[in-house]
XYZ file of C-alpha atoms in Angstrom:
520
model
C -19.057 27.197 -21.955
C -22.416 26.963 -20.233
C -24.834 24.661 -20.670
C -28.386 25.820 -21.972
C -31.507 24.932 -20.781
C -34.174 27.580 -22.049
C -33.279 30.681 -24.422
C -34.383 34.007 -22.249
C -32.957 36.051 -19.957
C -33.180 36.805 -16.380
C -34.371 40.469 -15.629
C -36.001 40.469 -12.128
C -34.754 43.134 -9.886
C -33.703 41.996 -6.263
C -33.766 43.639 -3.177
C -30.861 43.460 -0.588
C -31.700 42.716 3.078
C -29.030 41.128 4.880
C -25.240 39.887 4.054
C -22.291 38.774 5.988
C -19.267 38.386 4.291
C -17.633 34.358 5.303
C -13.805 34.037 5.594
C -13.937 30.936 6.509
C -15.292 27.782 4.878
C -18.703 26.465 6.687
C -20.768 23.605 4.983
C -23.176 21.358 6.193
C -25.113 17.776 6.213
C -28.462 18.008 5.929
C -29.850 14.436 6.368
C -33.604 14.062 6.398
C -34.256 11.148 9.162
C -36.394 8.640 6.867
C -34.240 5.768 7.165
C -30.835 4.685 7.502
C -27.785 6.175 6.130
C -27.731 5.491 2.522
C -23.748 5.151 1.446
C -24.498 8.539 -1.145
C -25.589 10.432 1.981
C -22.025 8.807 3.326
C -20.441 10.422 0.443
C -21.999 13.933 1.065
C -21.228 13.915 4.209
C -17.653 12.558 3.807
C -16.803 15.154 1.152
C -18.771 18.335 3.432
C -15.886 17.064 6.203
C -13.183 17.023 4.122
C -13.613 20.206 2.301
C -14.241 22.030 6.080
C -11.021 20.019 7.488
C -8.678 21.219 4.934
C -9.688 25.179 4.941
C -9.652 24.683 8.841
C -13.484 25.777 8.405
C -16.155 24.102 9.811
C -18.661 21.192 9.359
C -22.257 21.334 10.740
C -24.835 18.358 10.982
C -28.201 19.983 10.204
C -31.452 17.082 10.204
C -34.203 18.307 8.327
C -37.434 17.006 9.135
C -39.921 19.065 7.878
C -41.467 16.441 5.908
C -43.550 14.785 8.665
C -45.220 12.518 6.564
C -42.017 10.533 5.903
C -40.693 10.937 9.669
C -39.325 7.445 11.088
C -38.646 7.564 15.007
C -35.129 6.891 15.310
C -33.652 7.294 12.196
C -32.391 10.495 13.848
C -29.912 8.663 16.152
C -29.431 6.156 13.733
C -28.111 8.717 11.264
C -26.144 9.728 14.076
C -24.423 6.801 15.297
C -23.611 5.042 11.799
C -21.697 8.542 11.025
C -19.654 8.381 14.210
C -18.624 4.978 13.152
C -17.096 6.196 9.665
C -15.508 9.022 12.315
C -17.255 11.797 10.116
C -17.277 14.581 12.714
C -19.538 17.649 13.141
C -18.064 20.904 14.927
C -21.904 21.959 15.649
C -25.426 20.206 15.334
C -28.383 18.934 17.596
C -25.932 16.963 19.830
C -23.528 19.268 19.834
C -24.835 22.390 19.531
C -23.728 25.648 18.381
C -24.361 29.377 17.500
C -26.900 28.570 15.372
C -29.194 26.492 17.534
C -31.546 24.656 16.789
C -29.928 22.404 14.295
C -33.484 20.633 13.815
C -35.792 22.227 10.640
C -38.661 21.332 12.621
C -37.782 23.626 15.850
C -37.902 26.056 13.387
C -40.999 27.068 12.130
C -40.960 30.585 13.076
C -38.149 31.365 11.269
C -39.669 30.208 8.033
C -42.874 31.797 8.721
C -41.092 35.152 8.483
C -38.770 34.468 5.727
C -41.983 33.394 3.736
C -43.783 36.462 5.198
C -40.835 38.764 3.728
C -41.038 37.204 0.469
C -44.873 37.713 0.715
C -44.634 41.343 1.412
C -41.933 41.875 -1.832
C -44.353 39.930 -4.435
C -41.480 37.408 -4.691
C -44.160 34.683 -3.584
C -47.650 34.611 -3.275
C -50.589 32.471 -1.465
C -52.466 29.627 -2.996
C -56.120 28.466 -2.228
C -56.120 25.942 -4.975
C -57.718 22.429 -3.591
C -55.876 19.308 -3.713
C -58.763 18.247 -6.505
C -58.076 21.218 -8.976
C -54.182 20.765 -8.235
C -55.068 17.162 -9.748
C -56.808 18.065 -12.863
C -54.100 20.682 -13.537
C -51.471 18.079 -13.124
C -53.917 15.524 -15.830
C -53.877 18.281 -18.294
C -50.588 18.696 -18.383
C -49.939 15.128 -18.915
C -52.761 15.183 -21.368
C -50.990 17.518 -23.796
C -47.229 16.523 -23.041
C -46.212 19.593 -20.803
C -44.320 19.268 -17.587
C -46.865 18.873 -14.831
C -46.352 22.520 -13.225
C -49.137 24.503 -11.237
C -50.584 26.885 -13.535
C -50.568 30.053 -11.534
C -53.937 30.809 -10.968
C -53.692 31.996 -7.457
C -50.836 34.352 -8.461
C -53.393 36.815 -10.301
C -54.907 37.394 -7.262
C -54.294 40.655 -5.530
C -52.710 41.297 -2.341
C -56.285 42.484 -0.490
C -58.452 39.213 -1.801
C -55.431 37.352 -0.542
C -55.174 38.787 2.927
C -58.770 38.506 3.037
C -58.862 34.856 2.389
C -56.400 33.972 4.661
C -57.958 36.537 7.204
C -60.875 34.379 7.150
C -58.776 31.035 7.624
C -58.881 29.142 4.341
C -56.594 26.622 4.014
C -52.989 27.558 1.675
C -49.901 27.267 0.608
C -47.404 29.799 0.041
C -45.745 29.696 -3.223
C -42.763 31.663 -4.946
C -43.249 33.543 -7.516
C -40.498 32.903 -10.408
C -39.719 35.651 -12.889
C -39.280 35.645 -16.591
C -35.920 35.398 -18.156
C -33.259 32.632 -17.155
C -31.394 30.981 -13.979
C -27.559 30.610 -14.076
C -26.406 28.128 -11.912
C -22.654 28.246 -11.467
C -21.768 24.618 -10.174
C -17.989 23.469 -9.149
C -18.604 20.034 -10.414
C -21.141 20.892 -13.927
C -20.090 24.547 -14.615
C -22.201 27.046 -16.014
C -25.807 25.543 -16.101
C -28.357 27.485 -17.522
C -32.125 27.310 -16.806
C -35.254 29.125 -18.578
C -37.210 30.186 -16.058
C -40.367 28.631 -18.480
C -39.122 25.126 -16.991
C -38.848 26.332 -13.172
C -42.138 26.159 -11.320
C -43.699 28.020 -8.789
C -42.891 25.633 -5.856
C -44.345 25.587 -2.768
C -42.086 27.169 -0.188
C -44.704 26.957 3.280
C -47.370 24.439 3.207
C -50.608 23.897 4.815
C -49.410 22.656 7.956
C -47.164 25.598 8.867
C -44.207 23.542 7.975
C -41.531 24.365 4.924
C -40.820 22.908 1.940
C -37.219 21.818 1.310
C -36.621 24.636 -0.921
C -37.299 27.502 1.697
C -35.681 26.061 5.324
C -32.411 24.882 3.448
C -31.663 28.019 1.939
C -33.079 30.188 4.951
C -30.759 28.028 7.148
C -27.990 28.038 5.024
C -27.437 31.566 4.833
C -28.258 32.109 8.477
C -26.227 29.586 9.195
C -22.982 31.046 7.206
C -22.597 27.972 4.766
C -20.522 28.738 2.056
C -20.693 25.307 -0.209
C -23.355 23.564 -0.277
C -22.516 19.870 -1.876
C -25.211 17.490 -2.422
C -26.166 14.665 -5.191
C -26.920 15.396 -8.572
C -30.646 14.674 -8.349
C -30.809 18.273 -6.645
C -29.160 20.386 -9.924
C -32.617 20.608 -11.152
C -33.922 22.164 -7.739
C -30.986 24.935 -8.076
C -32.245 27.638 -9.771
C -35.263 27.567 -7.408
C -32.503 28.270 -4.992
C -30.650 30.745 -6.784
C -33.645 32.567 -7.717
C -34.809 32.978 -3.416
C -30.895 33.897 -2.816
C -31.411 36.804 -5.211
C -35.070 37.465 -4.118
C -33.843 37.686 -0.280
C -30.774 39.723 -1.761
C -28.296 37.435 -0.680
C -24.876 36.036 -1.610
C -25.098 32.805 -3.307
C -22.979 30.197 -1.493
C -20.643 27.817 -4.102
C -22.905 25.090 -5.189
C -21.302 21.213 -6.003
C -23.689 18.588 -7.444
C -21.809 15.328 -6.968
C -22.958 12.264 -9.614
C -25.094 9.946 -8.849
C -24.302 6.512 -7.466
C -25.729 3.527 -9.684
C -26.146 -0.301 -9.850
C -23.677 -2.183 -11.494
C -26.338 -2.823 -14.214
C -26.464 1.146 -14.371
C -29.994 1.470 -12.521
C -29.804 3.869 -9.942
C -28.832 2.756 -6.104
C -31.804 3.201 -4.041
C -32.581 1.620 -0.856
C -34.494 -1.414 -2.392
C -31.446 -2.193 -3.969
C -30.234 -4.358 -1.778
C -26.994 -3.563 0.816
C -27.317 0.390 0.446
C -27.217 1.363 4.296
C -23.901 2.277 6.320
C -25.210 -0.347 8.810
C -25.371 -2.977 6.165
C -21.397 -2.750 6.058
C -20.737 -2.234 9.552
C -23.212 -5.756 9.959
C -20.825 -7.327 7.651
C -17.870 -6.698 9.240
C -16.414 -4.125 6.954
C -14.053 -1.676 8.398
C -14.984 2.119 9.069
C -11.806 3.506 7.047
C -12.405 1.070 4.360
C -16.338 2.004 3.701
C -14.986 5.750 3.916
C -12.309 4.973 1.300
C -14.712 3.402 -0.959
C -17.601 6.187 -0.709
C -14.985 8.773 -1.391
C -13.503 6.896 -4.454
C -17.293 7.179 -5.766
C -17.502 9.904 -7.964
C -13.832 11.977 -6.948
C -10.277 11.005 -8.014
C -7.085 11.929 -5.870
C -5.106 12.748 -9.604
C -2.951 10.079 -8.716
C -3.028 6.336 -9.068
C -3.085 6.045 -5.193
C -6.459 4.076 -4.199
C -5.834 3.632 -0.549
C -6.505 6.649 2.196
C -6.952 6.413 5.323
C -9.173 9.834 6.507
C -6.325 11.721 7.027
C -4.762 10.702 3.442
C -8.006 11.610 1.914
C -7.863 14.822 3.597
C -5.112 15.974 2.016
C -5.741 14.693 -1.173
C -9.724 16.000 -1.863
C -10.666 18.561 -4.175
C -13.748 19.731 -5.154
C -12.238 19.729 -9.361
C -11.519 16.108 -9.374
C -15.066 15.271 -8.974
C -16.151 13.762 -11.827
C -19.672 14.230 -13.511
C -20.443 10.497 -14.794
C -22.343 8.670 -12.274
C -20.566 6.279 -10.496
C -21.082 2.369 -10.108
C -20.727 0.725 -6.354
C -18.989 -2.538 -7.107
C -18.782 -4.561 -4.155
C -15.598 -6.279 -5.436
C -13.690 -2.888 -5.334
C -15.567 -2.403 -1.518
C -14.051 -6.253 -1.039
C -10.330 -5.291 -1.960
C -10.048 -1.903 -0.624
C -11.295 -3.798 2.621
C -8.506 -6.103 2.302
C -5.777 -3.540 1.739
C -6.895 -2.207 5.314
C -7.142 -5.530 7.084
C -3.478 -6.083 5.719
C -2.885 -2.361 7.158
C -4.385 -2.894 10.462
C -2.653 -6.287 10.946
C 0.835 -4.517 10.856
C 1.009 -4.112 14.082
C -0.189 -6.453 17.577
C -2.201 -3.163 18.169
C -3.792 -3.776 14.513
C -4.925 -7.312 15.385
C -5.607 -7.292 18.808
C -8.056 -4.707 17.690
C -9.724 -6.830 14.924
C -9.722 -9.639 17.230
C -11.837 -7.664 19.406
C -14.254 -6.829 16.226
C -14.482 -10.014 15.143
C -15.258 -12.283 18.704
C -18.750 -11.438 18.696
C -19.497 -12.460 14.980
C -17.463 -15.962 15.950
C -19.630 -16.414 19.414
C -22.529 -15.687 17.398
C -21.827 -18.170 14.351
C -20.142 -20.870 16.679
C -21.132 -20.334 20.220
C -19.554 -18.973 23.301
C -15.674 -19.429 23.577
C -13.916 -21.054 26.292
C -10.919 -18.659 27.914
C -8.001 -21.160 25.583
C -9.263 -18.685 23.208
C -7.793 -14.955 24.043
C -7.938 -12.274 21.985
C -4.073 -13.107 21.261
C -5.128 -16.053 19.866
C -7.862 -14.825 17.579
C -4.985 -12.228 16.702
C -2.593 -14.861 15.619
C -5.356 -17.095 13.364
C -6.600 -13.307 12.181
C -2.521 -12.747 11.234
C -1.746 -16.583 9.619
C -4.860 -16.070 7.265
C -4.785 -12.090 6.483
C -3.489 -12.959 2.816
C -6.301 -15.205 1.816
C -9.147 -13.444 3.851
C -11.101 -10.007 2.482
C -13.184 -9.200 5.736
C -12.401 -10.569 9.438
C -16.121 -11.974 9.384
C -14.668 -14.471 6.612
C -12.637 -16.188 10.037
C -16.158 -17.323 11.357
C -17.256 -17.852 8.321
C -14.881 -19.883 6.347
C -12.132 -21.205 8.952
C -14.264 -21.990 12.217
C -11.677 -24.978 12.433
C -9.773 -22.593 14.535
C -12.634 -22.658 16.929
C -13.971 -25.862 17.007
C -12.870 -29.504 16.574
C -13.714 -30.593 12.863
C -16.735 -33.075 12.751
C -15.717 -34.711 9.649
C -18.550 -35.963 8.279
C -19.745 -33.504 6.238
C -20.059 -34.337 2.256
C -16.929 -32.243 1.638
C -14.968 -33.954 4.470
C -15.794 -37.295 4.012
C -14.716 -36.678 -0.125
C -11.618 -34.688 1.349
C -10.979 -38.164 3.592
C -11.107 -40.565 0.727
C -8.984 -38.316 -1.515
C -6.237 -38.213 0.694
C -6.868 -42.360 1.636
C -7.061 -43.530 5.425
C -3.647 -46.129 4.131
C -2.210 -42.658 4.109
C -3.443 -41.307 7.422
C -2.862 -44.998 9.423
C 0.759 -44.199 8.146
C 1.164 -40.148 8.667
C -0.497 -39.876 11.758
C 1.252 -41.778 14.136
C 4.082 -40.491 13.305
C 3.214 -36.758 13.469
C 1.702 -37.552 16.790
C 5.036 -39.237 18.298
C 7.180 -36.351 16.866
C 4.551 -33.603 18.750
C 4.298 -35.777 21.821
C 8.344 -35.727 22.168
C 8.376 -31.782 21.619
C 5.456 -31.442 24.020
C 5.530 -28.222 26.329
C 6.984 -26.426 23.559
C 5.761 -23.771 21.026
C 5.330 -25.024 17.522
C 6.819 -22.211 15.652
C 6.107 -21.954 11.577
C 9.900 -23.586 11.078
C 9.535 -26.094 13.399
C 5.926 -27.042 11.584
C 7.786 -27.260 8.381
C 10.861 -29.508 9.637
C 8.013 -32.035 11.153
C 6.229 -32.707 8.091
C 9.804 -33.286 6.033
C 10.873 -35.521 8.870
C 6.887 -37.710 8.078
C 7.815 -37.148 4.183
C 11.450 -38.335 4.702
C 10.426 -41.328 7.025
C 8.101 -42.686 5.025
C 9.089 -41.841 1.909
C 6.284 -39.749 0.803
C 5.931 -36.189 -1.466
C 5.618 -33.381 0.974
C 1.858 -32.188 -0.896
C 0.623 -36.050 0.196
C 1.741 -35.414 4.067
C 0.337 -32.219 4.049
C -2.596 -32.994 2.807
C -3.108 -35.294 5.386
C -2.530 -32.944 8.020
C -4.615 -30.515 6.723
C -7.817 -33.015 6.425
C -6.665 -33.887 10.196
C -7.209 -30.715 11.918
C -9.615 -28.637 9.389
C -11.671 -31.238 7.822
C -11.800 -29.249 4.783
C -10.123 -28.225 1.755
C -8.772 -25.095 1.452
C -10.957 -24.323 -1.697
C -14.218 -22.768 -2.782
C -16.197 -22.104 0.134
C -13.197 -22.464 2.738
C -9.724 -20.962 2.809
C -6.586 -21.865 4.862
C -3.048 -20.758 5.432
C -0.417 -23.299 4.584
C -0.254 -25.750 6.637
C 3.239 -25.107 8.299
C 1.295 -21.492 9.435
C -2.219 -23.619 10.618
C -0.143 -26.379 12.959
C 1.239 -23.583 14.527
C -1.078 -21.265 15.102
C -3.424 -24.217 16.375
C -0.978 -25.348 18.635
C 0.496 -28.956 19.356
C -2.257 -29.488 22.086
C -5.049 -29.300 19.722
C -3.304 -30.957 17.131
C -2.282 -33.898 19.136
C -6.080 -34.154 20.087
C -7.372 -33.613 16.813
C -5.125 -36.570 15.680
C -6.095 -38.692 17.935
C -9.733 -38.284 16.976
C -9.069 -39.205 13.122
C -6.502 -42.173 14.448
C -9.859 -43.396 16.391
C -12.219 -42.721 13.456
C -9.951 -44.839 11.195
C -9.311 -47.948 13.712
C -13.487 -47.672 14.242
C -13.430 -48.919 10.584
């Protein structure tokens, strides 16, 4: 059943001018470069390259700048380079190229200009001399009486001589379409049948003053030039659709499938928008979140596989997407869900040497950074290892830096938490654990201390001295962390951290608490 906005009907005849029939699927991202790479532009990019990947179509990367008033140098190649790292990839666009060069809106222009010119020529648009003043007081007026602020069509009564002559004689204006009476279907994959009085569509500026297009025109020039045959974007652009409908039928040409995906919100329900805090691509790459795992969680936002399966890696996802199991609601970002789906591909990745050698890599400069430069003791094999003994109680491999730079760098000790850690566990306990532990390493020295061997030395301490196995561990663990493994700071068991430290630093770090304590 369709939805209704508006009660008449559409009636405007259309001319046909050009048409090639598409076997193939062909869509597009059309980022505008004002900014970073919000994680909804992500998802429309994301589900463009998944819908192209499983036709065996293609996927184009289209930036549209036309709006030069909200241009930031850069954001181009930024855009660029934060969609390599999710490994969203384009079969044609400005660094790529293509048949359809140039894959910039703003290199351009003279295509517009013609397509406007047509529209011009078939009374399906018409030019506007109204000042930026009067455009003003129309819009007060409106608001003055409770109408929608739309222009009021003055310029479109007048005729096609006084119009030539104006702009003949260079006065400034805009070049406007012309809607009909009568209503807009919109036939969307995700909402349906959406219906739209053409009372509620305005007469939108399609070439401005400046020579350069309005949204409305270049994306629907270029995307039937270009071949595109879906065109999926966020649901803040259903409105804008029958404008689009309306110039498909007014150049006389097919209407590609159109999929409004829902928006993305706050988890207090506001809508995400870049002053809401981590909304960039970059912000997650910063913070050491993996590419798959961002990807995962954008394309969870809004679509559902059918399945209870949550975890895809791109080629999972590929095979799973469908343009029917998007949803409508909006969807909230909740960073927890980011958090876990992270972890489920850190425990992924670390099933295999290949896995962790490779997060160790990721990870070095965020430890170098955070702790200083590291000496060569500490390979990438090692980082591996401490990445491996903690992956159960870690979310993100930034949380190593973070929350277990023991592995790093000898404990100080005298931090509040240590020194409270220190008197819980009692230094009568440590005078008697210590030694001990140290003559039992020292007589295994040259050896690796694998996890059983770990957990045979600290039941030989218990057994010797006649102690619970939690107190001996717990003095071990204040030994060569310094910390609790709670709240801010996490830690394998203890077995796992002896022997992933090694008996070199442990011996050391022993002797440093043995000389603390005789200090006393």
């Amino acid at each position: 059943m369709a939805r209704k906005v508006g009660l008449t009907r559409f009636a405007q005849p259309v001319r046909r001018y050009t048409s090639e029939p598409i076997s193939k699927t062909r869509v597009r991202f059309a980022p505008s470069p004002t900014g970073y790479l919000h994680l909804g532009g992500l998802r429309t990019a994301l589900y463009n390259y998944l819908l192209a990947r499983q036709g065996g179509g293609s996927c184009l990367l289209r930036i549209e700048d036309t709006d030069q008033t909200r241009f930031v140098p850069g954001a181009t190649e930024s855009l660029i380079r934060a969609l390599e790292w999710a490994g969203v990839k384009f079969d044609e666009g400005p660094t790529i190229g293509g048949p359809h060069e140039p894959y910039q809106q703003s290199k351009r222009l003279d295509i517009y200009s013609k397509h406007a010119d047509t529209l011009l020529e078939h009374g399906h648009a018409y030019r506007c001399f109204c000042s930026s003043e009067r455009l003003a007081l129309v819009r007060l007026e409106a608001q003055k009486t409770g109408r929608t602020a739309s222009y009021d069509r003055k310029c479109s009564y007048l005729s096609k001589e006084e119009s030539q002559e104006r702009a003949d004689k260079g006065e400034s204006f805009v070049v406007r379409m012309k809607v009909p009476d009568g209503k807009t279907i919109v036939q969307d994959e995700v909402h349906g049948k959406v219906e739209f009085s053409n009372r509620e569509v305005d007469d939108s500026v399609l070439m401005k003053s400046d020579g350069f297009p309005t949204y409305h025109l270049a994306n629907v020039v270029d995307d039937h030039l270009m071949g595109i045959t879906h065109v999926i974007r966020g649901q803040e652009w259903l409105p804008s659709a029958p404008k689009h409908v309306l110039l498909y039928e007014m150049f006389g040409w097919d209407t590609p499938k159109f999929a409004h995906v829902p928006l993305l919100l706050n988890p207090d329900k506001t809508k995400l928008s870049k002053r809401s805090g981590d909304v960039n691509v970059e912000d997650y790459r910063d913070k050491g979140y993996f590419p798959e795992a961002v990807v995962n969680f954008v394309a969870l936002l809004g679509w559902h596989p059918g399945t209870t399966d949550e975890i895809f890696d791109i080629e999972g996802l590929t095979k799973a997407f469908s343009l029917k199991n998007i949803q409508q609601s909006n969807a909230v970002v909740l960073r927890e869900k980011l958090d876990w789906i992270n972890k489920m591909h850190l425990l992924r990745r670390a099933e295999s040497q290949k896995g962790l050698l490779g997060m160790a890599a990721m990870v070095r400069p965020k430890i170098e950074t955070d702790l200083g430069p590291l000496s060569q003791d500490y390979s990438d094999e090692y980082i591996a290892r401490v990445i491996d003994t903690l992956k159960e109680r870690i979310k993100n491999v930034y949380d190593v830096p973070d929350l277990c730079g023991y592995y790093f760098r000898t404990p100080t000790y005298d931090s509040k938490e240590s020194v409270a850690y220190r008197t819980q566990v009692g230094d009568a306990a440590l005078e008697k654990i210590l030694p001990t532990a140290r003559e039992l390493l020292a007589s295994a020295s040259g050896k690796e201390l694998v996890k059983d061997d770990a957990k045979a030395l600290l039941k030989t301490i218990a057994d010797t001295h006649k102690l619970k196995l939690p107190v001996v561990m717990n003095a071990l663990r204040y030994t060569v962390s310094g910390v609790k493994a709670r709240g801010a700071h996490v830690g394998a068991g203890v077995p796992e951290t002896l022997s992933t430290l090694g008996p070199e630093t442990v011996l050391r770090r022993i002797d440093q608490v043995l000389a603390t304590i005789l200090k006393k």
